[in-house]
Short mmCIF file of C-alpha atoms in Angstrom, two decimals:
data_model
loop_
_atom_site.label_atom_id
_atom_site.label_comp_id
_atom_site.label_asym_id
_atom_site.label_seq_id
_atom_site.Cartn_x
_atom_site.Cartn_y
_atom_site.Cartn_z
CA UNK A 1452 88.87 112.21 75.45
CA UNK A 1453 92.50 111.20 74.95
CA UNK A 1454 94.21 109.52 77.84
CA UNK A 1455 97.72 110.17 79.10
CA UNK A 1456 100.09 110.27 76.15
CA UNK A 1457 103.71 109.18 76.40
CA UNK A 1458 106.49 109.23 73.88
CA UNK A 1459 108.46 107.46 72.72
CA UNK A 1460 106.85 104.08 73.37
CA UNK A 1461 110.18 102.30 73.01
CA UNK A 1462 113.72 103.62 73.36
CA UNK A 1463 116.97 101.75 72.88
CA UNK A 1464 120.13 103.68 73.66
CA UNK A 1465 123.72 103.12 74.62
CA UNK A 1466 125.18 103.65 78.04
CA UNK A 1467 126.22 107.25 78.57
CA UNK A 1468 123.64 108.74 76.22
CA UNK A 1469 120.98 111.20 77.30
CA UNK A 1470 117.41 109.95 77.30
CA UNK A 1471 114.32 112.17 77.39
CA UNK A 1472 110.89 110.75 78.04
CA UNK A 1473 107.79 112.84 77.41
CA UNK A 1474 104.31 112.93 78.86
CA UNK A 1475 101.10 114.79 78.13
CA UNK A 1476 98.61 114.43 81.01
CA UNK A 1477 94.86 114.35 80.62
CA UNK A 1478 93.49 117.86 80.09
CA UNK A 1479 92.25 119.36 83.34
CA UNK A 1480 94.33 117.11 85.58
CA UNK A 1481 96.46 119.02 88.08
CA UNK A 1482 98.65 116.19 89.35
CA UNK A 1483 101.30 114.31 87.39
CA UNK A 1484 103.33 111.31 88.47
CA UNK A 1485 106.34 109.54 87.00
CA UNK A 1486 106.79 105.86 87.89
CA UNK A 1487 109.37 103.24 87.03
CA UNK A 1488 108.49 99.55 86.77
CA UNK A 1489 111.03 96.74 86.93
CA UNK A 1490 110.74 93.05 87.73
CA UNK A 1491 113.02 93.43 90.73
CA UNK A 1492 111.53 96.52 92.36
CA UNK A 1493 108.00 96.62 91.00
CA UNK A 1494 106.33 99.98 90.47
CA UNK A 1495 108.12 102.89 92.13
CA UNK A 1496 107.05 106.52 92.30
CA UNK A 1497 109.86 108.74 91.04
CA UNK A 1498 108.38 112.22 91.27
CA UNK A 1499 105.05 113.96 91.81
CA UNK A 1500 104.01 117.36 90.41
CA UNK A 1501 101.00 119.37 91.48
CA UNK A 1502 100.01 122.44 89.44
CA UNK A 1503 103.34 122.11 87.58
CA UNK A 1504 105.38 122.31 90.79
CA UNK A 1505 107.50 119.34 91.96
CA UNK A 1506 106.11 118.34 95.35
CA UNK A 1507 107.87 115.07 96.08
CA UNK A 1508 111.02 113.93 94.27
CA UNK A 1509 112.21 111.59 96.99
CA UNK A 1510 111.91 108.64 94.61
CA UNK A 1511 114.30 110.02 92.03
CA UNK A 1512 117.20 107.55 92.13
CA UNK A 1513 120.11 109.94 91.78
CA UNK A 1514 121.29 113.14 90.19
CA UNK A 1515 121.34 111.56 86.77
CA UNK A 1516 117.54 111.78 86.80
CA UNK A 1517 115.71 115.07 86.39
CA UNK A 1518 112.09 115.98 85.65
CA UNK A 1519 110.39 119.15 84.54
CA UNK A 1520 106.86 120.32 83.99
CA UNK A 1521 107.02 123.64 82.12
CA UNK A 1522 103.24 123.83 81.70
CA UNK A 1523 100.06 121.97 82.58
CA UNK A 1524 100.12 119.86 79.43
CA UNK A 1525 103.71 118.66 79.23
CA UNK A 1526 106.34 116.97 81.37
CA UNK A 1527 109.71 115.42 80.69
CA UNK A 1528 111.86 112.90 82.54
CA UNK A 1529 115.51 113.05 81.59
CA UNK A 1530 118.30 110.59 82.34
CA UNK A 1531 121.83 111.85 81.73
CA UNK A 1532 124.02 109.86 81.46
CA UNK A 1533 122.00 106.67 81.12
CA UNK A 1534 123.18 103.35 82.54
CA UNK A 1535 122.09 99.75 81.86
CA UNK A 1536 120.42 99.57 85.29
CA UNK A 1537 118.04 102.32 84.16
CA UNK A 1538 116.41 99.83 81.78
CA UNK A 1539 112.75 99.67 82.80
CA UNK A 1540 109.27 100.72 81.78
CA UNK A 1541 108.58 104.33 82.73
CA UNK A 1542 104.97 105.36 83.28
CA UNK A 1543 103.42 108.76 83.53
CA UNK A 1544 100.09 109.11 85.34
CA UNK A 1545 97.80 112.04 86.03
CA UNK A 1546 94.87 112.82 88.28
CA UNK A 1547 92.55 115.62 89.21
CA UNK A 1548 93.00 117.41 92.53
CA UNK A 1549 90.77 115.81 95.12
CA UNK A 1550 90.49 112.53 93.22
CA UNK A 1551 92.49 109.53 94.36
CA UNK A 1552 92.33 107.61 91.08
CA UNK A 1553 95.37 107.88 88.84
CA UNK A 1554 95.23 107.48 85.06
CA UNK A 1555 98.26 105.84 83.54
CA UNK A 1556 99.83 106.29 80.14
CA UNK A 1557 100.97 103.31 78.05
CA UNK A 1558 104.55 103.63 79.25
CA UNK A 1559 107.96 103.99 77.63
CA UNK A 1560 110.03 100.82 77.50
CA UNK A 1561 113.65 101.87 77.89
CA UNK A 1562 116.60 99.63 77.17
CA UNK A 1563 120.09 100.92 77.88
CA UNK A 1564 122.82 98.81 76.34
CA UNK B 1046 109.35 100.50 98.95
CA UNK B 1047 106.33 98.30 98.39
CA UNK B 1048 103.58 98.64 100.97
CA UNK B 1049 101.21 96.05 99.59
CA UNK B 1050 102.03 92.42 99.07
CA UNK B 1051 99.78 90.37 96.82
CA UNK B 1052 99.10 86.69 97.19
CA UNK B 1053 99.29 84.51 95.19
CA UNK B 1054 101.98 85.72 92.79
CA UNK B 1055 100.32 83.84 89.96
CA UNK B 1056 96.92 82.26 89.40
CA UNK B 1057 95.64 80.10 86.56
CA UNK B 1058 91.92 79.37 86.27
CA UNK B 1059 89.39 78.08 83.78
CA UNK B 1060 87.06 80.51 82.06
CA UNK B 1061 83.90 80.88 84.09
CA UNK B 1062 85.61 80.22 87.42
CA UNK B 1063 86.13 82.84 90.11
CA UNK B 1064 89.55 84.34 90.83
CA UNK B 1065 90.50 85.57 94.27
CA UNK B 1066 93.65 87.43 95.16
CA UNK B 1067 94.75 89.01 98.42
CA UNK B 1068 96.72 92.05 99.43
CA UNK B 1069 98.36 92.72 102.79
CA UNK B 1070 99.86 96.01 103.86
CA UNK B 1071 101.82 97.35 106.79
CA UNK B 1072 100.77 100.87 107.76
CA UNK B 1073 97.44 102.65 108.22
CA UNK B 1074 95.75 103.82 105.03
CA UNK B 1075 93.15 106.28 103.74
CA UNK B 1076 92.08 104.02 100.91
CA UNK B 1077 93.14 100.96 98.94
CA UNK B 1078 92.86 100.68 95.17
CA UNK B 1079 93.08 97.83 92.72
CA UNK B 1080 94.54 98.27 89.24
CA UNK B 1081 94.82 95.95 86.26
CA UNK B 1082 97.72 95.83 83.83
CA UNK B 1083 97.45 94.01 80.54
CA UNK B 1084 100.71 92.86 79.00
CA UNK B 1085 102.65 95.79 77.57
CA UNK B 1086 100.12 98.35 78.71
CA UNK B 1087 99.66 100.91 81.45
CA UNK B 1088 97.70 100.34 84.63
CA UNK B 1089 93.94 100.76 84.62
CA UNK B 1090 92.05 101.68 87.78
CA UNK B 1091 89.42 99.09 88.77
CA UNK B 1092 88.02 99.98 92.15
CA UNK B 1093 88.73 102.03 95.28
CA UNK B 1094 87.70 101.14 98.81
CA UNK B 1095 88.05 103.61 101.67
CA UNK B 1096 89.34 102.74 105.11
CA UNK B 1097 85.85 103.03 106.62
CA UNK B 1098 84.33 100.64 104.09
CA UNK B 1099 84.31 96.86 104.37
CA UNK B 1100 83.07 95.73 100.98
CA UNK B 1101 82.52 97.20 97.56
CA UNK B 1102 81.19 95.87 94.26
CA UNK B 1103 81.70 96.94 90.67
CA UNK B 1104 80.28 94.69 87.98
CA UNK B 1105 81.98 91.30 88.36
CA UNK B 1106 84.46 92.68 90.90
CA UNK B 1107 84.09 92.43 94.65
CA UNK B 1108 86.61 93.99 97.02
CA UNK B 1109 86.79 93.54 100.76
CA UNK B 1110 88.90 95.43 103.27
CA UNK B 1111 89.79 94.38 106.80
CA UNK B 1112 91.72 97.19 108.43
CA UNK B 1113 92.23 95.20 111.64
CA UNK B 1114 94.15 92.60 109.66
CA UNK B 1115 95.55 95.14 107.20
CA UNK B 1116 94.37 93.07 104.27
CA UNK B 1117 92.15 93.27 101.23
CA UNK B 1118 90.86 90.79 98.70
CA UNK B 1119 89.75 91.13 95.10
CA UNK B 1120 87.28 88.63 93.69
CA UNK B 1121 86.59 88.40 89.98
CA UNK B 1122 83.49 86.34 89.32
CA UNK B 1123 82.72 84.36 86.15
CA UNK B 1124 86.16 85.04 84.71
CA UNK B 1125 86.71 85.62 80.99
CA UNK B 1126 89.77 85.32 78.78
CA UNK B 1127 89.89 89.12 78.70
CA UNK B 1128 90.53 89.13 82.48
CA UNK B 1129 94.00 87.71 81.83
CA UNK B 1130 96.28 90.40 83.26
CA UNK B 1131 98.32 91.40 86.29
CA UNK B 1132 96.41 92.86 89.20
CA UNK B 1133 97.97 95.29 91.65
CA UNK B 1134 96.78 96.64 94.94
CA UNK B 1135 97.86 100.17 95.84
CA UNK B 1136 97.55 101.77 99.24
CA UNK B 1137 97.13 105.49 99.83
CA UNK B 1138 98.18 106.99 103.14
CA UNK B 1139 97.97 110.65 102.16
CA UNK B 1140 96.58 112.80 99.41
CA UNK B 1141 98.65 111.59 96.52
CA UNK B 1142 101.13 108.84 97.19
CA UNK B 1143 100.20 105.32 96.07
CA UNK B 1144 102.35 102.39 97.13
CA UNK B 1145 101.94 99.41 94.81
CA UNK B 1146 102.38 95.75 95.54
CA UNK B 1147 104.24 93.31 93.32
CA UNK B 1148 101.04 92.12 91.64
CA UNK B 1149 99.21 88.88 90.95
CA UNK B 1150 99.39 87.50 87.43
CA UNK B 1151 96.07 85.94 86.44
CA UNK B 1152 95.74 83.62 83.46
CA UNK B 1153 92.24 82.62 82.37
CA UNK B 1154 92.25 79.49 80.23
CA UNK B 1155 89.58 79.10 77.55
#
């Protein structure tokens, strides 16, 4: 069974450009999480979806960040416009309802110049 | 914000030795989980201990939880080079939200 799939694995862009990160959760998982990992702030939860509905977006830094989950097998995290301080590794994770364990994707390493 | 704080920040041991790391947290929890992250990879779930449990084992891993002290420890016995990774504790206070600590970086020397 394939794990959580993220693309791209690496992204280098210039300040002001739009960045779109993609995630395919594990089939059958109802919950999807987007995290950001930096040396300074560690691993932070950005947004949580359950059954494709955003439940908690309190971790989204500002209006430049948006996330969607149009169906059970796909989610995007968009940054527009991007800034150098957005440079980080972004992880997507999924889990089944009723299970506390989260399954992480390999991450997207984003560098904004 | 980070709920869990791991100690030490870094640990270097010889292959075959045991590695112990600790996690302290601030608020009441439903469960506490430990994850491993190899360099450049995502996090992998290792073990979960519930608030009403005191100790749990999984292979070479042993986790303890002391809710009165709001602390947990992870012991890796007979360490191997493949155990070189960062280890994170994550606390869960409700159904979905995990709060991760800053992690302990473990290096196992051959």
